Short mmCIF file of C-alpha atoms and ligand atoms in Angstrom, two decimals:
data_model
loop_
_atom_site.label_atom_id
_atom_site.label_comp_id
_atom_site.label_asym_id
_atom_site.label_seq_id
_atom_site.Cartn_x
_atom_site.Cartn_y
_atom_site.Cartn_z
CA MET A 19 0.10 -0.13 -0.13
CA THR A 20 1.09 3.54 -0.50
CA THR A 21 1.33 6.10 2.32
CA ARG A 22 -1.73 7.78 1.28
CA GLU A 23 -3.57 4.48 0.72
CA ASP A 24 -2.36 4.08 4.20
CA VAL A 25 -3.77 7.48 5.36
CA LEU A 26 -7.20 6.80 4.05
CA ALA A 27 -6.81 3.01 5.69
CA ALA A 28 -6.86 5.08 8.91
CA LEU A 29 -9.00 7.23 8.65
CA ARG A 30 -11.39 4.28 7.26
CA ALA A 31 -10.63 2.19 10.54
CA ALA A 32 -12.01 4.99 13.27
CA ASP A 33 -15.28 4.45 11.42
CA GLY A 34 -16.66 7.89 11.28
CA ALA A 35 -14.96 9.06 14.55
CA GLU A 36 -12.09 11.62 14.62
CA VAL A 37 -8.58 10.39 14.32
CA SER A 38 -5.54 13.07 15.06
CA GLY A 39 -3.16 13.95 12.23
CA GLU A 40 -0.38 12.96 15.11
CA ALA A 41 -1.80 9.57 15.47
CA ILE A 42 -1.83 8.57 11.98
CA ALA A 43 1.85 10.33 11.80
CA GLY A 44 3.13 8.03 14.75
CA SER A 45 1.53 4.82 13.40
CA LEU A 46 2.85 5.16 9.61
CA GLY A 47 6.23 6.62 10.90
CA VAL A 48 5.49 10.11 8.61
CA SER A 49 5.38 13.61 9.55
CA ARG A 50 2.35 15.30 10.15
CA VAL A 51 2.55 17.70 7.27
CA ALA A 52 3.15 14.77 5.30
CA VAL A 53 -0.29 13.01 6.55
CA ALA A 54 -1.98 16.97 5.73
CA LYS A 55 -0.72 16.73 2.09
CA HIS A 56 -2.28 13.30 1.82
CA VAL A 57 -5.36 14.09 2.94
CA SER A 58 -5.57 17.38 0.74
CA ALA A 59 -4.79 14.81 -2.19
CA LEU A 60 -7.79 12.65 -0.90
CA ARG A 61 -10.18 15.48 -0.77
CA GLU A 62 -9.24 16.16 -4.21
CA THR A 63 -10.32 12.57 -5.70
CA GLY A 64 -13.28 13.24 -3.96
CA TYR A 65 -13.24 12.22 -0.45
CA VAL A 66 -15.22 14.21 1.99
CA ILE A 67 -12.61 14.84 5.35
CA ASP A 68 -13.35 17.17 7.99
CA ALA A 69 -10.44 18.41 9.84
CA GLU A 70 -11.16 20.23 13.40
CA PRO A 71 -8.18 22.27 14.70
CA GLY A 72 -6.86 20.39 17.42
CA ALA A 73 -9.34 17.19 17.21
CA GLY A 74 -8.14 15.62 14.19
CA TYR A 75 -9.54 14.45 10.53
CA ARG A 76 -12.77 12.41 10.12
CA LEU A 77 -13.97 10.52 7.23
CA ARG A 78 -17.48 11.81 6.06
CA ALA A 79 -17.93 10.42 2.73
CA VAL A 80 -16.16 8.89 0.12
CA PRO A 81 -16.53 9.15 -3.79
CA ASP A 82 -18.67 7.28 -6.16
CA ALA A 83 -16.27 6.18 -8.53
CA PRO A 84 -14.61 2.61 -8.75
CA LEU A 85 -11.67 3.66 -6.94
CA PRO A 86 -8.83 1.19 -6.04
CA ALA A 87 -9.27 1.79 -2.41
CA GLU A 88 -13.08 1.72 -2.71
CA VAL A 89 -13.04 -1.38 -4.45
CA ALA A 90 -10.53 -3.02 -2.25
CA ALA A 91 -13.04 -2.37 0.57
CA GLY A 92 -15.42 -3.93 -1.00
CA LEU A 93 -13.63 -6.70 -1.81
CA VAL A 94 -12.29 -7.96 1.67
CA PRO A 95 -15.49 -9.14 3.13
CA LEU A 96 -15.47 -11.29 -0.04
CA GLY A 97 -12.30 -13.00 1.97
CA ASP A 98 -10.45 -15.47 -0.22
CA ALA A 99 -13.15 -15.86 -3.14
CA ALA A 100 -11.64 -12.37 -4.20
CA ALA A 101 -7.91 -13.06 -3.44
CA LEU A 102 -7.29 -13.65 -7.30
CA TRP A 103 -7.36 -9.37 -7.26
CA THR A 104 -4.28 -8.46 -6.36
CA ARG A 105 -3.42 -5.52 -7.76
CA LEU A 106 -6.10 -2.63 -8.58
CA GLU A 107 -5.34 0.72 -10.67
CA GLY A 108 -6.79 3.58 -12.24
CA GLY A 109 -10.36 4.73 -10.83
CA GLY A 110 -10.43 7.83 -13.12
CA VAL A 111 -11.26 8.85 -16.57
CA THR A 112 -8.87 7.13 -18.98
CA GLY A 113 -9.78 5.87 -23.04
CA SER A 114 -10.41 2.27 -22.83
CA THR A 115 -9.37 0.11 -19.39
CA ASN A 116 -8.87 -2.95 -21.97
CA ASP A 117 -6.38 -0.91 -23.86
CA ASP A 118 -4.22 0.07 -20.40
CA ALA A 119 -4.67 -3.64 -19.31
CA ARG A 120 -3.62 -5.02 -22.20
CA ALA A 121 -0.42 -2.62 -21.97
CA LEU A 122 0.13 -3.75 -18.59
CA ALA A 123 -0.17 -7.57 -19.67
CA LEU A 124 2.18 -7.17 -22.34
CA ALA A 125 4.78 -5.41 -19.90
CA GLY A 126 4.31 -8.65 -17.77
CA ALA A 127 1.58 -7.96 -14.99
CA ALA A 128 0.51 -11.01 -13.27
CA GLU A 129 -2.54 -12.43 -13.21
CA GLY A 130 -5.35 -10.52 -11.27
CA THR A 131 -4.09 -6.69 -12.06
CA VAL A 132 -7.30 -5.04 -12.70
CA VAL A 133 -7.53 -1.57 -14.40
CA LEU A 134 -10.74 0.61 -13.11
CA ALA A 135 -12.29 3.58 -14.48
CA SER A 136 -15.48 5.62 -13.80
CA ARG A 137 -15.41 6.92 -17.44
CA GLN A 138 -14.32 5.85 -20.65
CA THR A 139 -13.55 8.19 -23.77
CA ALA A 140 -12.83 5.50 -26.21
CA GLY A 141 -14.71 2.19 -24.96
CA ARG A 142 -14.78 -0.42 -27.01
CA GLY A 143 -17.39 -3.08 -27.09
CA ARG A 144 -17.87 -6.66 -29.05
CA LEU A 145 -17.70 -6.79 -32.62
CA GLY A 146 -16.00 -3.62 -33.64
CA ARG A 147 -18.13 -1.45 -31.99
CA SER A 148 -17.88 1.42 -29.28
CA TRP A 149 -18.95 1.25 -26.16
CA SER A 150 -20.75 4.31 -24.24
CA SER A 151 -18.85 5.18 -21.16
CA PRO A 152 -20.23 8.22 -19.40
CA ALA A 153 -19.96 8.88 -15.54
CA GLY A 154 -22.48 6.94 -13.94
CA GLY A 155 -21.11 3.67 -15.20
CA ALA A 156 -18.19 1.82 -13.73
CA TYR A 157 -15.62 0.03 -15.98
CA PHE A 158 -12.68 -2.29 -15.49
CA SER A 159 -10.24 -4.85 -17.01
CA ALA A 160 -8.90 -7.62 -15.67
CA VAL A 161 -5.82 -9.37 -16.62
CA LEU A 162 -5.78 -13.43 -16.65
CA ARG A 163 -3.39 -15.98 -17.71
CA PRO A 164 -5.21 -19.00 -17.73
CA ARG A 165 -2.92 -22.19 -18.39
CA VAL A 166 -5.41 -23.72 -21.05
CA ALA A 167 -4.58 -24.11 -24.80
CA PRO A 168 -5.98 -21.28 -27.27
CA ALA A 169 -8.79 -24.27 -28.72
CA ASP A 170 -9.70 -24.32 -25.32
CA VAL A 171 -10.24 -21.03 -24.32
CA ALA A 172 -13.70 -20.14 -25.88
CA PRO A 173 -15.73 -20.62 -22.53
CA LEU A 174 -14.07 -18.07 -20.68
CA SER A 175 -16.22 -15.22 -22.44
CA LEU A 176 -19.00 -17.27 -21.07
CA VAL A 177 -17.54 -17.70 -17.36
CA VAL A 178 -16.88 -13.80 -17.27
CA GLY A 179 -20.72 -13.14 -18.11
CA LEU A 180 -21.71 -15.52 -15.62
CA GLY A 181 -19.56 -14.37 -13.01
CA VAL A 182 -20.78 -10.62 -13.40
CA ALA A 183 -24.25 -12.13 -13.03
CA ARG A 184 -23.56 -13.67 -10.32
CA GLY A 185 -22.07 -10.58 -8.57
CA ALA A 186 -25.27 -8.46 -9.60
CA SER A 187 -27.19 -11.35 -7.74
CA ALA A 188 -25.38 -11.04 -4.98
CA LEU A 189 -26.17 -7.40 -4.71
CA GLY A 190 -29.64 -8.44 -4.43
CA ALA A 191 -30.54 -7.40 -8.20
CA GLY A 192 -33.24 -9.86 -9.00
CA ASP A 193 -33.95 -11.48 -12.97
CA VAL A 194 -30.49 -10.97 -13.93
CA ARG A 195 -30.11 -13.19 -17.05
CA LEU A 196 -27.20 -13.96 -19.63
CA LYS A 197 -27.86 -13.29 -23.63
CA TRP A 198 -25.28 -15.32 -25.11
CA PRO A 199 -22.36 -15.37 -25.28
CA ASN A 200 -21.70 -12.76 -22.47
CA ASP A 201 -24.34 -9.91 -22.09
CA VAL A 202 -25.61 -9.48 -18.64
CA LEU A 203 -29.45 -8.21 -18.80
CA LEU A 204 -31.54 -6.79 -15.93
CA GLY A 205 -35.15 -6.99 -16.61
CA GLY A 206 -34.63 -7.43 -20.12
CA GLY A 207 -32.17 -4.55 -20.49
CA LYS A 208 -28.73 -4.48 -21.15
CA LEU A 209 -26.94 -3.85 -17.79
CA ALA A 210 -23.22 -4.99 -18.42
CA GLY A 211 -21.38 -6.42 -21.14
CA VAL A 212 -17.99 -7.89 -21.33
CA LEU A 213 -15.18 -7.53 -23.67
CA LEU A 214 -12.44 -10.60 -23.87
CA GLU A 215 -9.03 -9.82 -25.85
CA MET A 216 -6.23 -12.14 -26.03
CA ALA A 217 -3.01 -12.96 -27.07
CA ALA A 218 -1.83 -16.68 -27.57
CA GLU A 219 1.20 -18.96 -28.69
CA SER A 220 0.26 -22.06 -30.68
CA ASP A 221 -0.10 -24.31 -27.82
CA ARG A 222 -0.69 -21.85 -24.69
CA VAL A 223 -2.68 -18.68 -23.93
CA GLU A 224 -0.20 -16.02 -22.85
CA TRP A 225 -3.32 -13.45 -21.40
CA VAL A 226 -6.71 -12.86 -21.50
CA VAL A 227 -7.84 -8.90 -20.94
CA ALA A 228 -11.66 -9.46 -19.74
CA GLY A 229 -13.43 -5.74 -20.10
CA VAL A 230 -16.75 -5.40 -18.08
CA GLY A 231 -18.66 -2.35 -18.35
CA ILE A 232 -21.84 -1.77 -15.51
CA ASN A 233 -24.43 0.72 -15.95
CA VAL A 234 -24.74 1.30 -12.23
CA ARG A 235 -26.66 4.93 -12.39
CA ARG A 236 -28.53 6.54 -15.10
CA PRO A 237 -26.32 8.84 -16.84
CA ALA A 238 -27.12 12.33 -16.71
CA SER A 239 -26.42 12.71 -20.39
CA ASP A 240 -28.07 10.12 -21.85
CA PRO A 241 -30.82 9.34 -19.27
CA ALA A 242 -33.00 7.35 -21.92
CA ALA A 243 -30.53 5.38 -23.34
CA PRO A 244 -32.20 2.79 -25.35
CA GLY A 245 -32.19 -0.81 -24.49
CA ALA A 246 -30.13 -0.02 -21.44
CA ALA A 247 -30.77 -1.19 -17.48
CA TYR A 248 -29.59 0.58 -14.40
CA LEU A 249 -28.46 -1.60 -11.27
CA GLU A 250 -29.53 1.10 -8.87
CA ASP A 251 -33.06 1.05 -10.28
CA ALA A 252 -32.61 -2.55 -9.11
CA VAL A 253 -30.46 -2.07 -5.94
CA PRO A 254 -31.46 1.82 -4.62
CA GLY A 255 -28.07 3.19 -3.31
CA VAL A 256 -25.79 0.71 -4.80
CA GLY A 257 -22.14 2.54 -5.40
CA SER A 258 -19.82 2.01 -8.64
CA ALA A 259 -17.20 0.64 -6.06
CA GLN A 260 -19.63 -2.01 -4.23
CA ALA A 261 -21.05 -2.63 -7.77
CA VAL A 262 -17.22 -3.55 -9.06
CA ALA A 263 -15.88 -5.23 -5.73
CA ALA A 264 -19.21 -7.86 -6.08
CA VAL A 265 -18.46 -8.37 -10.00
CA LEU A 266 -15.23 -8.98 -9.43
CA GLY A 267 -15.87 -11.24 -6.71
CA GLY A 268 -18.41 -13.33 -9.01
CA ILE A 269 -15.83 -13.51 -11.50
CA ALA A 270 -13.18 -14.73 -9.27
CA GLU A 271 -15.56 -17.76 -8.28
CA THR A 272 -16.74 -18.91 -12.03
CA TYR A 273 -12.94 -18.50 -13.28
CA ALA A 274 -12.18 -20.50 -9.83
CA VAL A 275 -14.76 -23.25 -10.93
CA TRP A 276 -13.93 -23.14 -14.74
CA THR A 277 -9.84 -23.27 -14.21
CA ALA A 278 -10.10 -26.49 -11.54
CA ARG A 279 -13.22 -28.05 -13.51
CA GLY A 280 -13.98 -27.07 -16.83
CA PHE A 281 -16.87 -25.29 -18.11
CA GLY A 282 -19.19 -28.53 -18.06
CA SER A 283 -19.40 -27.59 -13.85
CA LEU A 284 -20.76 -23.92 -14.85
CA ARG A 285 -23.21 -25.19 -17.84
CA ALA A 286 -26.33 -25.81 -15.86
CA GLU A 287 -26.19 -22.46 -14.27
CA TYR A 288 -25.42 -21.03 -17.35
CA ASP A 289 -28.32 -22.61 -19.17
CA ALA A 290 -30.42 -21.60 -16.27
CA ALA A 291 -29.66 -17.86 -16.49
CA LEU A 292 -30.01 -18.23 -20.22
CA ALA A 293 -32.31 -15.23 -21.91
CA LEU A 294 -34.28 -16.48 -25.02
CA LEU A 295 -34.41 -20.27 -24.06
CA GLY A 296 -36.70 -21.98 -25.87
CA GLU A 297 -37.29 -18.83 -28.61
CA HIS A 298 -36.53 -19.06 -31.83
CA VAL A 299 -33.46 -16.83 -33.14
CA HIS A 300 -30.90 -16.27 -35.88
CA VAL A 301 -27.12 -15.81 -34.77
CA ARG A 302 -25.48 -13.31 -37.20
CA ASP A 303 -21.66 -12.66 -37.72
CA LEU A 304 -19.98 -9.96 -38.13
CA GLU A 305 -20.92 -9.11 -41.72
CA GLY A 306 -24.59 -9.93 -40.80
CA ARG A 307 -24.72 -13.06 -42.51
CA VAL A 308 -26.86 -15.88 -40.87
CA VAL A 309 -25.15 -18.44 -38.93
CA GLY A 310 -27.48 -20.67 -37.30
CA SER A 311 -31.19 -20.64 -36.92
CA GLY A 312 -33.23 -22.20 -34.61
CA ALA A 313 -35.25 -22.74 -30.73
CA VAL A 314 -32.38 -21.74 -28.12
CA GLU A 315 -31.78 -25.16 -26.19
CA GLY A 316 -28.68 -24.31 -24.02
CA VAL A 317 -25.14 -24.22 -24.05
CA ASP A 318 -22.50 -27.42 -24.94
CA GLU A 319 -19.18 -27.68 -22.90
CA GLY A 320 -17.49 -25.87 -25.04
CA GLY A 321 -19.80 -22.66 -24.45
CA ARG A 322 -21.22 -22.87 -27.83
CA LEU A 323 -25.09 -21.94 -28.28
CA LEU A 324 -27.27 -24.83 -29.04
CA LEU A 325 -29.93 -24.41 -31.99
CA ARG A 326 -32.75 -26.92 -32.79
CA ASP A 327 -34.07 -26.45 -36.09
CA ALA A 328 -37.46 -27.11 -37.41
CA GLY A 329 -36.27 -30.52 -38.42
CA GLY A 330 -35.40 -31.58 -34.87
CA ALA A 331 -31.40 -31.48 -35.49
CA LEU A 332 -29.38 -30.08 -33.35
CA ALA A 333 -26.27 -27.41 -34.24
CA ALA A 334 -24.08 -25.57 -31.85
CA VAL A 335 -22.82 -22.13 -32.96
CA ALA A 336 -19.52 -20.58 -31.69
CA SER A 337 -19.61 -17.18 -32.02
CA GLY A 338 -22.11 -14.13 -33.62
CA GLU A 339 -24.91 -11.94 -32.36
CA VAL A 340 -28.42 -13.45 -31.26
CA THR A 341 -31.53 -11.80 -32.43
CA LEU A 342 -35.18 -13.04 -32.01
CA ARG A 343 -35.93 -14.53 -35.38
CA GLU A 344 -39.55 -12.59 -35.42
CA ARG A 345 -37.27 -9.39 -34.75
CA ALA A 346 -34.86 -10.55 -37.51
CA HIS A 347 -37.48 -11.38 -39.87
CA ASP A 348 -39.05 -7.64 -38.77
CA ALA A 349 -36.34 -5.77 -39.77
CA GLU A 350 -35.59 -7.70 -42.94
CA ARG A 351 -39.02 -6.71 -44.00
CA GLY A 352 -38.65 -3.46 -43.15
CA ALA A 353 -35.03 -3.32 -45.14
CA GLN A 354 -36.93 -4.47 -48.31
CA ARG A 355 -39.66 -1.85 -47.91
CA ARG A 356 -37.16 1.09 -47.61
C1 BTN B 419 -20.14 -5.18 -25.24
O1 BTN B 419 -20.43 -4.86 -26.64
O2 BTN B 419 -21.26 -5.59 -24.96
C2 BTN B 419 -18.91 -5.42 -24.41
C3 BTN B 419 -18.60 -4.19 -24.05
C4 BTN B 419 -17.44 -4.04 -22.84
C5 BTN B 419 -17.31 -2.74 -22.22
C6 BTN B 419 -15.72 -2.75 -21.58
S1 BTN B 419 -16.28 -1.16 -20.65
C7 BTN B 419 -14.18 -1.68 -19.71
C8 BTN B 419 -13.52 -2.35 -20.87
N1 BTN B 419 -12.92 -1.21 -21.98
C9 BTN B 419 -13.31 -1.28 -23.21
O3 BTN B 419 -13.16 -0.52 -23.70
N2 BTN B 419 -14.45 -2.09 -23.07
C10 BTN B 419 -14.64 -3.09 -22.12
#
């Protein structure tokens, strides 16, 4: 921990009571002036810290942002389940946490490194899309180094999505579902998106960056974003750091199961949370070509979507974008009319 984090920890440990600068300085082996400087810096990042002359400091409020110290505090109650997350960075504004985490992974960052952000200016989504990342959301990317061959890594994106869903459910959000492969839905709207990027050699995965964007609060800049769901609507008062900690806890759990026992051990849970089960869908590739059609039956051990066609045949689709067949049909008819 840095001295700044130690000062914050001392204020937090006082649990809303006053603690003197002298006591903090003494316990950390630094001067009172140094403590005062760290308090000023903490205030600049949004912490509300009262200072009464002669009485000491009192932590009154923490910023609603996924700052490393706040997320770390949220991970503590999760115990060993969250021990995977050993290094938390960032927390403010960045281009894309996936880009930041990728740079760290390339520089050799260990598994469990996480880059956090309260806003992104160049957020990226699946299939080459951009990902709107206003204040009010929480964004992070985790470096993972699973010891698997590239051919076996496909289910990881479902594993991460399931972890996000577990985290949201642990916070008390009801009706959390998964839209294959890894969109997390709440009450039918999109609560969170997952973007995995990786580097591999021929026989082993070097690193995976698992990026997650969570809609925590309705953004003032775009309060009626179509199709979006917000965690705060289901869990009133939830904070960004609390949301990230819960989701990181969920991912650590599902990742541990996958690395120890494979996706087969998570498949039933994934299927139970699967949106569109039994519905007739089309799956389209990047170019919009239909690569699979049929009624959704679940996923297989490799994380592929199982579709039953009208003739009763079962097919497994490895990747693509799922749309309800009726909706896709309507869109096609609309396109023909234009
Ligand atoms: C999707 O298209 O649904 C996936 C969206 C993933 C967005 C997250 S936000 C944190 C990380 N940084 C990015 O630039 N993208 C991912």
